[in-house]
């Protein structure tokens, strides 16, 4: 008896790779098998996907950098991306939700490489940030970008891009004492690109 597995890996929007493995057995035992113990599956090509994702990010970053070309900032070399989500359940303040999203994005990270000189030729003062916020379209006009920027303790902010995103939903309760105008809850998504 043969057991075969076949799967398709999407390496890009136009390239796929089909992988398969088969193993033949004279007879299978009557007790259940753990497939991991009888099959030696080839590893997923995650390294190739990582390279392609990085190339896509660099392309995306150069597009974002081109929007800031007027301020004479050279393109940034991307190190990593931090992501977060922020809510404002009472008071209907989209800026508070955006600030919480940015705090959420940066709160679980430590970046010693900039302070310790781990990147040759790059000092702490050269850290650059690009911020992308997903904000409901109808609320974008009331977003205070300067208050959002105040969340970041260090790093030169090259750009804050606001795109349609986030969510307005019901918090389930209207609390006038907390400044509520209605029961709306505002949700903002943030991506913080860190580089030099």
Coordinates of N, CA, C and O in Angstrom, one line a residue:
X1 N 0.8 -1.2 0.0 CA 0.0 0.0 0.0 C 0.9 1.2 0.0 O 1.9 1.3 0.7
X2 N 0.5 2.3 -0.7 CA 1.3 3.5 -0.8 C 0.4 4.6 -0.2 O -0.8 4.7 -0.3
X3 N 1.1 5.5 0.6 CA 0.5 6.7 1.1 C 1.2 7.9 0.4 O 2.4 8.0 0.5
X4 N 0.4 8.8 -0.2 CA 1.0 9.9 -0.9 C 0.3 11.2 -0.4 O -0.8 11.2 -0.1
X5 N 1.2 12.2 -0.3 CA 0.7 13.6 0.0 C 1.1 14.5 -1.1 O 2.3 14.4 -1.6
X6 N 0.3 15.4 -1.5 CA 0.6 16.4 -2.5 C 0.1 17.7 -2.1 O -1.0 17.8 -1.6
X7 N 0.9 18.8 -2.3 CA 0.4 20.1 -1.9 C 1.0 21.1 -2.9 O 2.0 20.8 -3.6
X8 N 0.4 22.3 -3.0 CA 0.9 23.3 -3.9 C 1.3 24.5 -3.0 O 0.6 24.9 -2.1
X9 N 2.5 25.0 -3.3 CA 3.0 26.2 -2.6 C 2.9 27.4 -3.5 O 3.4 27.3 -4.7
X10 N 2.3 28.5 -3.1 CA 2.3 29.7 -3.9 C 3.5 30.5 -3.6 O 3.6 31.1 -2.5
X11 N 4.4 30.6 -4.5 CA 5.7 31.3 -4.3 C 5.5 32.8 -4.6 O 6.1 33.6 -4.1
X12 N 4.5 33.1 -5.5 CA 4.2 34.5 -5.8 C 2.8 34.4 -6.5 O 2.2 33.4 -6.6
X13 N 2.3 35.6 -6.9 CA 1.0 35.6 -7.5 C 0.9 34.9 -8.8 O -0.1 34.4 -9.3
X14 N 2.1 34.7 -9.4 CA 2.1 34.0 -10.7 C 2.9 32.7 -10.8 O 3.0 32.1 -11.8
X15 N 3.5 32.3 -9.6 CA 4.4 31.2 -9.6 C 3.9 30.2 -8.5 O 3.7 30.6 -7.4
X16 N 3.7 29.0 -8.9 CA 3.4 27.9 -7.9 C 4.3 26.8 -8.0 O 4.9 26.6 -9.1
X17 N 4.4 26.0 -7.0 CA 5.3 24.8 -7.0 C 4.5 23.7 -6.4 O 3.9 23.8 -5.3
X18 N 4.5 22.6 -7.1 CA 3.8 21.4 -6.6 C 4.8 20.5 -6.0 O 5.8 20.1 -6.6
X19 N 4.5 20.1 -4.7 CA 5.4 19.2 -4.0 C 4.6 17.9 -3.6 O 3.4 18.0 -3.3
X20 N 5.2 16.8 -3.7 CA 4.6 15.6 -3.3 C 5.6 14.6 -2.7 O 6.8 14.7 -3.0
X21 N 5.1 13.7 -1.9 CA 5.9 12.6 -1.4 C 5.0 11.4 -1.2 O 3.9 11.5 -0.9
X22 N 5.6 10.3 -1.5 CA 4.9 9.0 -1.4 C 5.8 8.0 -0.6 O 7.1 8.1 -0.7
X23 N 5.2 7.1 0.1 CA 6.0 6.0 0.8 C 5.2 4.8 0.6 O 3.9 4.8 0.8
X24 N 5.8 3.7 0.2 CA 5.1 2.4 0.0 C 5.4 1.5 1.2 O 6.5 1.4 1.7
X25 N 4.3 0.8 1.6 CA 4.4 -0.1 2.7 C 3.8 -1.4 2.3 O 2.8 -1.5 1.6
X26 N 4.5 -2.6 2.7 CA 4.0 -3.9 2.4 C 2.6 -4.1 3.0 O 1.7 -4.5 2.3
X27 N 2.4 -3.7 4.2 CA 1.1 -3.8 4.9 C 1.2 -2.7 6.0 O 2.2 -2.4 6.5
X28 N 0.0 -2.2 6.3 CA -0.1 -1.2 7.4 C -0.5 -1.9 8.7 O -1.3 -2.8 8.6
X29 N 0.1 -1.5 9.8 CA -0.4 -2.1 11.1 C -1.8 -1.8 11.3 O -2.4 -0.8 10.8
X30 N -2.5 -2.6 12.2 CA -3.9 -2.3 12.5 C -4.1 -1.1 13.4 O -5.2 -0.5 13.3
X31 N -3.1 -0.8 14.2 CA -3.3 0.4 15.1 C -3.1 1.7 14.3 O -2.4 1.7 13.3
X32 N -3.7 2.8 14.8 CA -3.5 4.0 14.1 C -2.1 4.5 14.0 O -1.3 4.2 14.9
X33 N -1.7 5.1 12.9 CA -0.4 5.6 12.7 C -0.2 7.1 12.9 O -1.2 7.8 12.6
X34 N 0.9 7.5 13.4 CA 1.2 8.9 13.4 C 1.9 9.1 12.1 O 3.0 8.6 11.8
X35 N 1.3 10.0 11.2 CA 1.9 10.2 9.9 C 3.3 10.8 10.0 O 4.2 10.5 9.2
X36 N 3.6 11.6 11.0 CA 4.9 12.2 11.1 C 6.0 11.1 11.4 O 7.1 11.3 11.0
X37 N 5.6 9.9 11.9 CA 6.6 8.9 12.2 C 6.8 8.0 11.0 O 7.9 7.4 10.9
X38 N 5.9 8.0 10.0 CA 6.1 7.1 8.9 C 6.5 7.9 7.6 O 7.0 7.3 6.6
X39 N 6.3 9.2 7.6 CA 6.5 10.0 6.4 C 7.7 11.0 6.7 O 7.7 11.6 7.7
X40 N 8.5 11.2 5.8 CA 9.6 12.2 5.9 C 9.2 13.2 4.8 O 9.7 13.1 3.7
X41 N 8.4 14.2 5.2 CA 8.0 15.2 4.3 C 9.1 16.2 4.1 O 9.8 16.6 5.0
X42 N 9.2 16.7 2.8 CA 10.2 17.7 2.6 C 9.8 19.0 3.2 O 8.6 19.3 3.4
X43 N 10.7 19.8 3.7 CA 10.3 21.1 4.3 C 9.6 22.0 3.4 O 9.9 22.0 2.2
X44 N 8.7 22.8 3.9 CA 8.0 23.8 3.1 C 9.0 24.9 2.6 O 9.9 25.2 3.4
X45 N 8.9 25.4 1.5 CA 9.9 26.4 1.0 C 9.6 27.8 1.6 O 9.5 28.8 0.9
X46 N 9.6 27.9 2.9 CA 9.4 29.1 3.6 C 10.5 30.1 3.4 O 10.2 31.3 3.3
X47 N 11.7 29.7 3.2 CA 12.8 30.6 2.9 C 12.6 31.3 1.6 O 12.8 32.5 1.5
X48 N 12.1 30.6 0.6 CA 11.8 31.3 -0.7 C 10.7 32.3 -0.5 O 10.7 33.4 -1.0
X49 N 9.6 31.9 0.3 CA 8.5 32.8 0.5 C 9.0 34.0 1.3 O 8.6 35.1 1.0
X50 N 9.9 33.9 2.3 CA 10.5 35.0 3.0 C 11.2 35.9 2.1 O 11.0 37.1 2.2
X51 N 12.0 35.4 1.2 CA 12.7 36.3 0.3 C 11.8 37.1 -0.6 O 11.9 38.3 -0.8
X52 N 10.7 36.4 -1.1 CA 9.8 37.1 -1.9 C 9.0 38.1 -1.1 O 8.7 39.2 -1.6
X53 N 8.6 37.8 0.1 CA 7.9 38.7 1.0 C 8.8 40.0 1.2 O 8.3 41.1 1.2
X54 N 10.1 39.7 1.5 CA 11.0 40.8 1.8 C 11.1 41.7 0.5 O 11.1 42.9 0.6
X55 N 11.2 41.1 -0.6 CA 11.3 41.9 -1.9 C 10.0 42.7 -2.0 O 10.1 43.9 -2.4
X56 N 8.9 42.1 -1.7 CA 7.6 42.8 -1.8 C 7.6 44.0 -0.9 O 7.1 45.1 -1.2
X57 N 8.1 43.8 0.4 CA 8.1 44.9 1.3 C 9.0 46.0 0.9 O 8.7 47.2 1.1
X58 N 10.2 45.6 0.3 CA 11.1 46.7 -0.1 C 10.5 47.5 -1.2 O 10.6 48.7 -1.3
X59 N 9.7 46.8 -2.1 CA 9.0 47.5 -3.2 C 8.0 48.4 -2.6 O 7.9 49.6 -3.0
X60 N 7.2 47.9 -1.6 CA 6.2 48.7 -0.9 C 6.8 49.9 -0.2 O 6.3 51.0 -0.3
X61 N 8.0 49.7 0.4 CA 8.7 50.7 1.1 C 9.2 51.8 0.2 O 9.1 53.0 0.5
X62 N 9.7 51.4 -1.0 CA 10.1 52.4 -1.9 C 9.0 53.2 -2.5 O 9.1 54.4 -2.7
X63 N 7.8 52.6 -2.6 CA 6.6 53.4 -3.0 C 6.2 54.4 -1.9 O 5.9 55.5 -2.2
X64 N 6.3 53.9 -0.6 CA 6.0 54.8 0.5 C 7.0 55.9 0.5 O 6.7 57.1 0.7
X65 N 8.3 55.5 0.3 CA 9.4 56.5 0.4 C 9.2 57.6 -0.7 O 9.5 58.7 -0.5
X66 N 8.7 57.2 -1.8 CA 8.5 58.1 -2.9 C 7.5 59.2 -2.5 O 7.6 60.3 -3.0
X67 N 6.6 58.9 -1.6 CA 5.6 59.9 -1.2 C 6.3 60.9 -0.3 O 5.7 62.0 -0.2
X68 N 7.4 60.6 0.3 CA 8.1 61.5 1.1 C 9.3 62.1 0.4 O 10.1 62.8 1.1
X69 N 9.5 61.9 -0.9 CA 10.6 62.4 -1.6 C 10.8 63.9 -1.5 O 11.8 64.5 -1.6
X70 N 9.6 64.6 -1.4 CA 9.7 66.1 -1.3 C 10.4 66.5 -0.1 O 10.9 67.6 -0.1
X71 N 10.4 65.7 1.0 CA 11.1 66.1 2.2 C 12.6 65.7 2.2 O 13.3 65.7 3.2
X72 N 13.1 65.3 1.0 CA 14.5 64.9 0.8 C 15.0 63.8 1.7 O 16.1 63.8 2.1
X73 N 14.1 62.8 2.1 CA 14.5 61.7 2.9 C 15.0 60.6 1.9 O 14.2 60.2 1.0
X74 N 16.2 60.0 2.2 CA 16.6 58.9 1.3 C 15.7 57.7 1.7 O 15.1 57.6 2.8
X75 N 15.5 56.7 0.8 CA 14.8 55.5 1.2 C 15.3 54.8 2.4 O 16.5 54.8 2.6
X76 N 14.5 54.2 3.1 CA 14.9 53.5 4.4 C 15.1 52.1 4.1 O 14.5 51.4 3.3
X77 N 16.1 51.5 4.8 CA 16.4 50.1 4.7 C 15.6 49.4 5.8 O 15.8 49.6 7.0
X78 N 14.6 48.6 5.4 CA 13.7 48.0 6.3 C 14.3 46.9 7.2 O 14.9 46.0 6.6
X79 N 14.1 46.9 8.5 CA 14.6 45.9 9.3 C 13.4 45.0 9.8 O 13.5 43.8 9.7
X80 N 12.3 45.6 10.2 CA 11.2 44.8 10.6 C 9.9 45.6 10.7 O 10.0 46.8 10.6
X81 N 8.8 44.9 10.8 CA 7.5 45.6 10.8 C 6.8 45.2 12.1 O 6.7 44.0 12.4
X82 N 6.3 46.2 12.9 CA 5.5 45.9 14.1 C 4.0 46.2 13.8 O 3.8 47.2 13.1
X83 N 3.1 45.4 14.3 CA 1.7 45.6 14.0 C 0.9 45.7 15.3 O 1.2 45.0 16.2
X84 N -0.1 46.5 15.2 CA -1.0 46.6 16.4 C -2.4 47.0 16.1 O -2.7 47.4 15.0
X85 N -3.2 46.9 17.1 CA -4.6 47.3 17.0 C -5.0 48.2 18.2 O -4.5 47.9 19.3
X86 N -5.8 49.2 18.0 CA -6.2 50.0 19.1 C -7.7 50.3 19.0 O -8.3 50.4 18.0
X87 N -8.3 50.4 20.2 CA -9.8 50.6 20.4 C -10.0 51.9 21.2 O -9.3 52.2 22.1
X88 N -11.1 52.6 20.8 CA -11.7 53.6 21.7 C -13.1 53.2 21.9 O -14.0 53.4 21.0
X89 N -13.4 52.6 23.1 CA -14.8 52.1 23.3 C -15.7 53.2 23.8 O -16.9 53.1 23.7
X90 N -15.2 54.2 24.4 CA -16.0 55.3 25.0 C -15.4 56.6 24.7 O -14.2 56.9 24.8
X91 N -16.2 57.5 24.2 CA -15.8 58.9 23.9 C -15.7 59.2 22.4 O -15.5 60.3 22.0
X92 N -15.6 58.1 21.6 CA -15.6 58.2 20.2 C -14.4 59.1 19.7 O -14.7 60.1 19.0
X93 N -13.2 58.8 20.1 CA -12.0 59.6 19.7 C -11.1 58.7 18.9 O -10.4 57.8 19.4
X94 N -11.1 58.9 17.6 CA -10.3 58.1 16.6 C -8.8 58.3 16.9 O -8.1 57.3 16.7
X95 N -8.4 59.4 17.3 CA -7.0 59.6 17.6 C -6.5 58.8 18.8 O -5.4 58.2 18.8
X96 N -7.4 58.6 19.8 CA -7.0 57.7 20.9 C -6.9 56.3 20.4 O -6.0 55.6 20.9
X97 N -7.8 55.9 19.6 CA -7.7 54.5 19.0 C -6.4 54.3 18.2 O -5.7 53.3 18.3
X98 N -6.0 55.3 17.4 CA -4.8 55.3 16.6 C -3.6 55.2 17.5 O -2.6 54.5 17.3
X99 N -3.6 56.0 18.6 CA -2.4 56.0 19.5 C -2.3 54.7 20.2 O -1.2 54.2 20.4
X100 N -3.4 54.1 20.6 CA -3.4 52.8 21.2 C -2.9 51.7 20.2 O -2.2 50.8 20.6
X101 N -3.3 51.8 19.0 CA -2.8 50.9 17.9 C -1.3 51.0 17.8 O -0.6 50.0 17.7
X102 N -0.7 52.2 17.8 CA 0.7 52.4 17.7 C 1.4 51.9 18.9 O 2.5 51.2 18.8
X103 N 0.9 52.1 20.1 CA 1.5 51.6 21.4 C 1.5 50.1 21.4 O 2.5 49.5 21.8
X104 N 0.4 49.5 20.9 CA 0.3 48.1 20.8 C 1.4 47.5 19.9 O 2.0 46.5 20.2
X105 N 1.6 48.2 18.8 CA 2.6 47.7 17.8 C 4.0 47.7 18.4 O 4.8 46.8 18.1
X106 N 4.3 48.7 19.2 CA 5.7 48.9 19.7 C 5.9 48.3 21.1 O 7.1 48.2 21.5
X107 N 4.9 48.0 21.8 CA 5.0 47.6 23.2 C 5.7 46.3 23.5 O 6.2 46.1 24.6
X108 N 5.7 45.4 22.6 CA 6.3 44.1 22.8 C 7.6 43.9 22.2 O 8.1 42.7 22.0
X109 N 8.3 45.0 21.9 CA 9.6 44.9 21.2 C 10.7 45.7 21.9 O 10.4 46.7 22.6
X110 N 11.9 45.1 21.8 CA 13.0 45.8 22.3 C 14.0 45.9 21.1 O 14.1 44.9 20.3
X111 N 14.6 47.0 20.9 CA 15.5 47.2 19.8 C 16.9 47.6 20.2 O 17.4 48.7 20.1
X112 N 17.6 46.6 20.8 CA 19.0 46.9 21.3 C 20.0 47.2 20.2 O 21.0 47.8 20.4
X113 N 19.8 46.7 19.0 CA 20.7 46.8 17.9 C 21.1 48.2 17.6 O 22.3 48.5 17.3
X114 N 20.2 49.1 17.7 CA 20.5 50.5 17.4 C 21.3 51.2 18.5 O 22.2 52.0 18.3
X115 N 21.1 50.8 19.8 CA 21.9 51.4 20.9 C 23.3 50.7 21.0 O 24.2 51.4 21.5
X116 N 23.4 49.5 20.7 CA 24.6 48.7 20.9 C 25.6 48.8 19.7 O 26.6 48.2 19.8
X117 N 25.1 49.3 18.6 CA 26.0 49.4 17.4 C 26.1 48.0 16.8 O 27.1 47.7 16.1
X118 N 25.1 47.2 16.9 CA 25.1 45.9 16.2 C 25.0 45.9 14.7 O 25.4 44.9 14.1
X119 N 24.6 47.0 14.2 CA 24.5 47.1 12.7 C 25.7 48.0 12.3 O 25.7 49.2 12.7
X120 N 26.7 47.5 11.7 CA 27.9 48.3 11.4 C 27.6 49.6 10.6 O 26.8 49.6 9.7
X121 N 28.1 50.6 11.1 CA 27.9 52.0 10.5 C 26.6 52.6 10.8 O 26.3 53.7 10.3
X122 N 25.8 52.0 11.7 CA 24.4 52.6 12.0 C 24.3 52.9 13.4 O 24.6 52.0 14.3
X123 N 24.0 54.1 13.8 CA 23.9 54.5 15.2 C 22.4 54.7 15.5 O 21.5 54.7 14.7
X124 N 22.2 54.9 16.8 CA 20.8 55.0 17.4 C 20.1 56.2 16.7 O 18.9 56.1 16.4
X125 N 20.8 57.3 16.4 CA 20.2 58.4 15.8 C 19.7 58.2 14.4 O 18.9 59.0 13.9
X126 N 20.1 57.1 13.8 CA 19.7 56.9 12.4 C 18.4 56.0 12.3 O 18.0 55.7 11.2
X127 N 17.8 55.6 13.4 CA 16.6 54.8 13.3 C 15.5 55.7 12.6 O 15.3 56.8 12.9
X128 N 14.8 55.0 11.7 CA 13.7 55.7 10.9 C 12.4 54.8 11.1 O 12.5 53.6 11.1
X129 N 11.3 55.5 11.0 CA 10.0 54.9 11.2 C 9.1 55.4 10.0 O 9.1 56.5 9.7
X130 N 8.3 54.5 9.6 CA 7.2 54.8 8.7 C 5.9 54.2 9.3 O 6.0 53.0 9.7
X131 N 4.9 54.9 9.4 CA 3.7 54.4 10.1 C 2.5 54.4 9.1 O 2.3 55.3 8.3
X132 N 1.8 53.3 9.1 CA 0.7 53.1 8.2 C -0.5 52.8 9.1 O -0.5 51.9 9.9
X133 N -1.6 53.6 9.0 CA -2.8 53.4 9.9 C -4.0 53.1 9.0 O -4.3 53.8 8.0
X134 N -4.7 52.1 9.4 CA -6.0 51.7 8.8 C -7.1 52.4 9.7 O -7.3 52.0 10.8
X135 N -7.8 53.4 9.1 CA -8.7 54.2 9.9 C -10.0 54.2 9.0 O -10.0 54.4 7.8
X136 N -11.2 54.1 9.7 CA -12.4 54.2 8.9 C -12.5 55.5 8.1 O -12.1 56.6 8.7
X137 N -12.9 55.4 6.9 CA -12.8 56.6 6.0 C -13.6 57.8 6.5 O -13.1 58.9 6.5
X138 N -14.7 57.6 7.1 CA -15.5 58.7 7.6 C -14.9 59.4 8.8 O -15.3 60.5 9.1
X139 N -13.9 58.9 9.4 CA -13.3 59.5 10.6 C -11.9 60.0 10.3 O -11.2 60.6 11.2
X140 N -11.3 59.8 9.1 CA -10.0 60.2 8.9 C -9.7 61.7 9.0 O -8.7 62.1 9.4
X141 N -10.7 62.5 8.7 CA -10.6 64.0 8.9 C -10.4 64.4 10.3 O -9.8 65.5 10.5
X142 N -10.8 63.6 11.3 CA -10.7 64.0 12.7 C -9.4 63.4 13.4 O -9.2 63.6 14.6
X143 N -8.6 62.7 12.6 CA -7.4 62.1 13.2 C -6.3 63.2 13.4 O -5.9 63.9 12.4
X144 N -5.7 63.3 14.6 CA -4.7 64.2 14.9 C -3.3 63.5 14.8 O -2.9 62.8 15.7
X145 N -2.7 63.7 13.6 CA -1.4 63.0 13.3 C -0.3 63.3 14.3 O 0.5 62.5 14.7
X146 N -0.2 64.6 14.8 CA 0.8 65.0 15.7 C 0.7 64.2 17.0 O 1.7 63.9 17.6
X147 N -0.6 64.1 17.5 CA -0.8 63.3 18.7 C -0.3 61.8 18.5 O 0.3 61.2 19.4
X148 N -0.6 61.3 17.4 CA -0.2 59.9 17.1 C 1.3 59.8 17.1 O 1.9 58.9 17.6
X149 N 2.0 60.8 16.5 CA 3.5 60.7 16.4 C 4.1 60.8 17.8 O 5.2 60.3 18.1
X150 N 3.4 61.4 18.8 CA 3.9 61.6 20.1 C 4.1 60.2 20.8 O 4.8 60.1 21.9
X151 N 3.5 59.2 20.3 CA 3.6 57.8 20.9 C 5.0 57.3 20.8 O 5.4 56.5 21.7
X152 N 5.7 57.7 19.8 CA 7.0 57.1 19.5 C 8.1 57.8 20.3 O 8.4 59.0 20.0
X153 N 8.8 57.1 21.2 CA 9.8 57.7 22.0 C 11.1 58.1 21.3 O 11.8 59.0 21.7
X154 N 11.4 57.5 20.2 CA 12.6 57.8 19.4 C 12.4 57.3 18.0 O 11.5 56.5 17.7
X155 N 13.3 57.7 17.2 CA 13.3 57.4 15.7 C 12.7 58.5 15.0 O 11.8 59.2 15.4
X156 N 13.3 58.8 13.8 CA 12.8 59.8 12.9 C 11.6 59.3 12.1 O 11.7 58.3 11.4
X157 N 10.4 59.9 12.3 CA 9.2 59.5 11.5 C 9.3 60.1 10.2 O 9.2 61.4 10.0
X158 N 9.4 59.3 9.1 CA 9.5 59.7 7.8 C 8.1 60.0 7.2 O 8.0 60.9 6.4
X159 N 7.1 59.2 7.6 CA 5.8 59.3 6.9 C 4.8 58.7 7.8 O 5.0 57.7 8.5
X160 N 3.6 59.3 7.8 CA 2.4 58.7 8.4 C 1.4 58.6 7.3 O 0.9 59.6 6.8
X161 N 1.1 57.3 6.9 CA 0.1 57.1 5.8 C -1.2 56.6 6.4 O -1.2 55.7 7.2
X162 N -2.3 57.3 6.1 CA -3.6 56.9 6.5 C -4.4 56.3 5.4 O -4.5 56.9 4.3
X163 N -4.8 55.0 5.6 CA -5.6 54.4 4.5 C -7.0 53.9 5.1 O -7.2 53.9 6.3
X164 N -7.9 53.6 4.2 CA -9.2 53.1 4.6 C -9.0 51.8 5.3 O -8.3 50.9 4.8
X165 N -9.6 51.6 6.5 CA -9.4 50.4 7.2 C -10.1 50.6 8.6 O -10.9 51.4 8.8
X166 N -9.7 49.8 9.5 CA -10.3 49.8 10.9 C -11.7 49.4 10.8 O -12.2 48.8 9.9
X167 N -12.4 49.9 11.9 CA -13.8 49.5 12.0 C -14.6 50.4 13.0 O -14.0 50.9 13.9
X168 N -15.8 50.6 12.7 CA -16.7 51.3 13.6 C -17.8 50.2 13.9 O -18.4 49.7 13.0
X169 N -17.9 49.9 15.2 CA -18.9 48.9 15.6 C -19.5 49.4 17.0 O -19.1 50.3 17.6
X170 N -20.5 48.7 17.4 CA -21.2 49.0 18.6 C -20.4 48.4 19.8 O -20.0 47.3 19.8
X171 N -20.2 49.2 20.9 CA -19.6 48.7 22.1 C -20.6 48.0 22.9 O -20.3 47.4 23.9
X172 N -21.9 48.2 22.6 CA -22.9 47.5 23.3 C -23.5 48.3 24.5 O -24.5 47.9 25.1
X173 N -22.9 49.5 24.7 CA -23.3 50.3 25.9 C -23.0 51.8 25.6 O -22.0 52.1 25.0
X174 N -23.9 52.6 26.0 CA -23.7 54.1 25.9 C -23.6 54.6 27.3 O -24.4 54.4 28.2
X175 N -22.4 55.2 27.6 CA -22.1 55.7 29.0 C -21.8 57.2 28.9 O -20.7 57.6 28.6
X176 N -22.8 58.0 29.2 CA -22.7 59.4 29.0 C -21.6 60.0 29.9 O -20.9 60.9 29.5
X177 N -21.4 59.4 31.1 CA -20.4 59.9 32.1 C -19.0 59.7 31.5 O -18.1 60.3 32.0
X178 N -18.8 58.8 30.5 CA -17.5 58.6 29.9 C -17.3 59.4 28.6 O -16.4 59.1 27.9
X179 N -18.2 60.3 28.4 CA -18.1 61.2 27.2 C -18.7 60.6 26.0 O -18.5 61.1 24.9
X180 N -19.5 59.5 26.1 CA -20.1 58.9 24.9 C -21.1 59.8 24.3 O -21.9 60.4 25.0
X181 N -21.0 59.9 22.9 CA -22.1 60.5 22.2 C -23.1 59.5 21.7 O -24.2 59.8 21.3
X182 N -22.6 58.2 21.6 CA -23.4 57.1 21.2 C -22.7 55.8 21.6 O -21.8 55.9 22.5
X183 N -23.1 54.7 21.1 CA -22.4 53.4 21.6 C -21.4 52.9 20.6 O -20.9 51.8 20.7
X184 N -20.9 53.8 19.7 CA -19.9 53.4 18.7 C -18.5 53.1 19.4 O -18.1 53.8 20.3
X185 N -17.9 52.1 18.9 CA -16.5 51.8 19.3 C -15.6 51.9 18.0 O -16.0 51.5 16.9
X186 N -14.5 52.7 18.1 CA -13.6 52.9 17.0 C -12.4 52.0 17.1 O -11.8 51.8 18.2
X187 N -12.1 51.3 16.0 CA -10.9 50.4 15.9 C -10.0 50.9 14.8 O -10.4 51.2 13.7
X188 N -8.7 50.9 15.1 CA -7.7 51.4 14.2 C -6.6 50.3 14.1 O -6.2 49.7 15.2
X189 N -6.1 50.0 13.0 CA -4.9 49.1 12.8 C -3.7 49.9 12.5 O -3.8 50.9 11.8
X190 N -2.5 49.4 13.0 CA -1.3 50.1 12.7 C -0.2 49.1 12.3 O -0.1 48.0 12.8
X191 N 0.6 49.6 11.3 CA 1.8 48.9 10.9 C 2.9 49.9 11.1 O 2.9 51.0 10.5
X192 N 4.0 49.6 11.8 CA 5.1 50.5 12.0 C 6.3 49.8 11.4 O 6.8 48.7 11.8
X193 N 6.9 50.5 10.3 CA 8.0 50.0 9.6 C 9.3 50.6 10.3 O 9.4 51.8 10.4
X194 N 10.2 49.8 10.7 CA 11.4 50.2 11.4 C 12.6 49.9 10.5 O 12.8 48.8 10.1
X195 N 13.5 50.9 10.4 CA 14.7 50.7 9.6 C 15.7 51.8 9.9 O 15.7 52.5 10.9
X196 N 16.6 52.0 8.9 CA 17.6 53.0 9.0 C 17.9 53.6 7.7 O 17.5 53.1 6.6

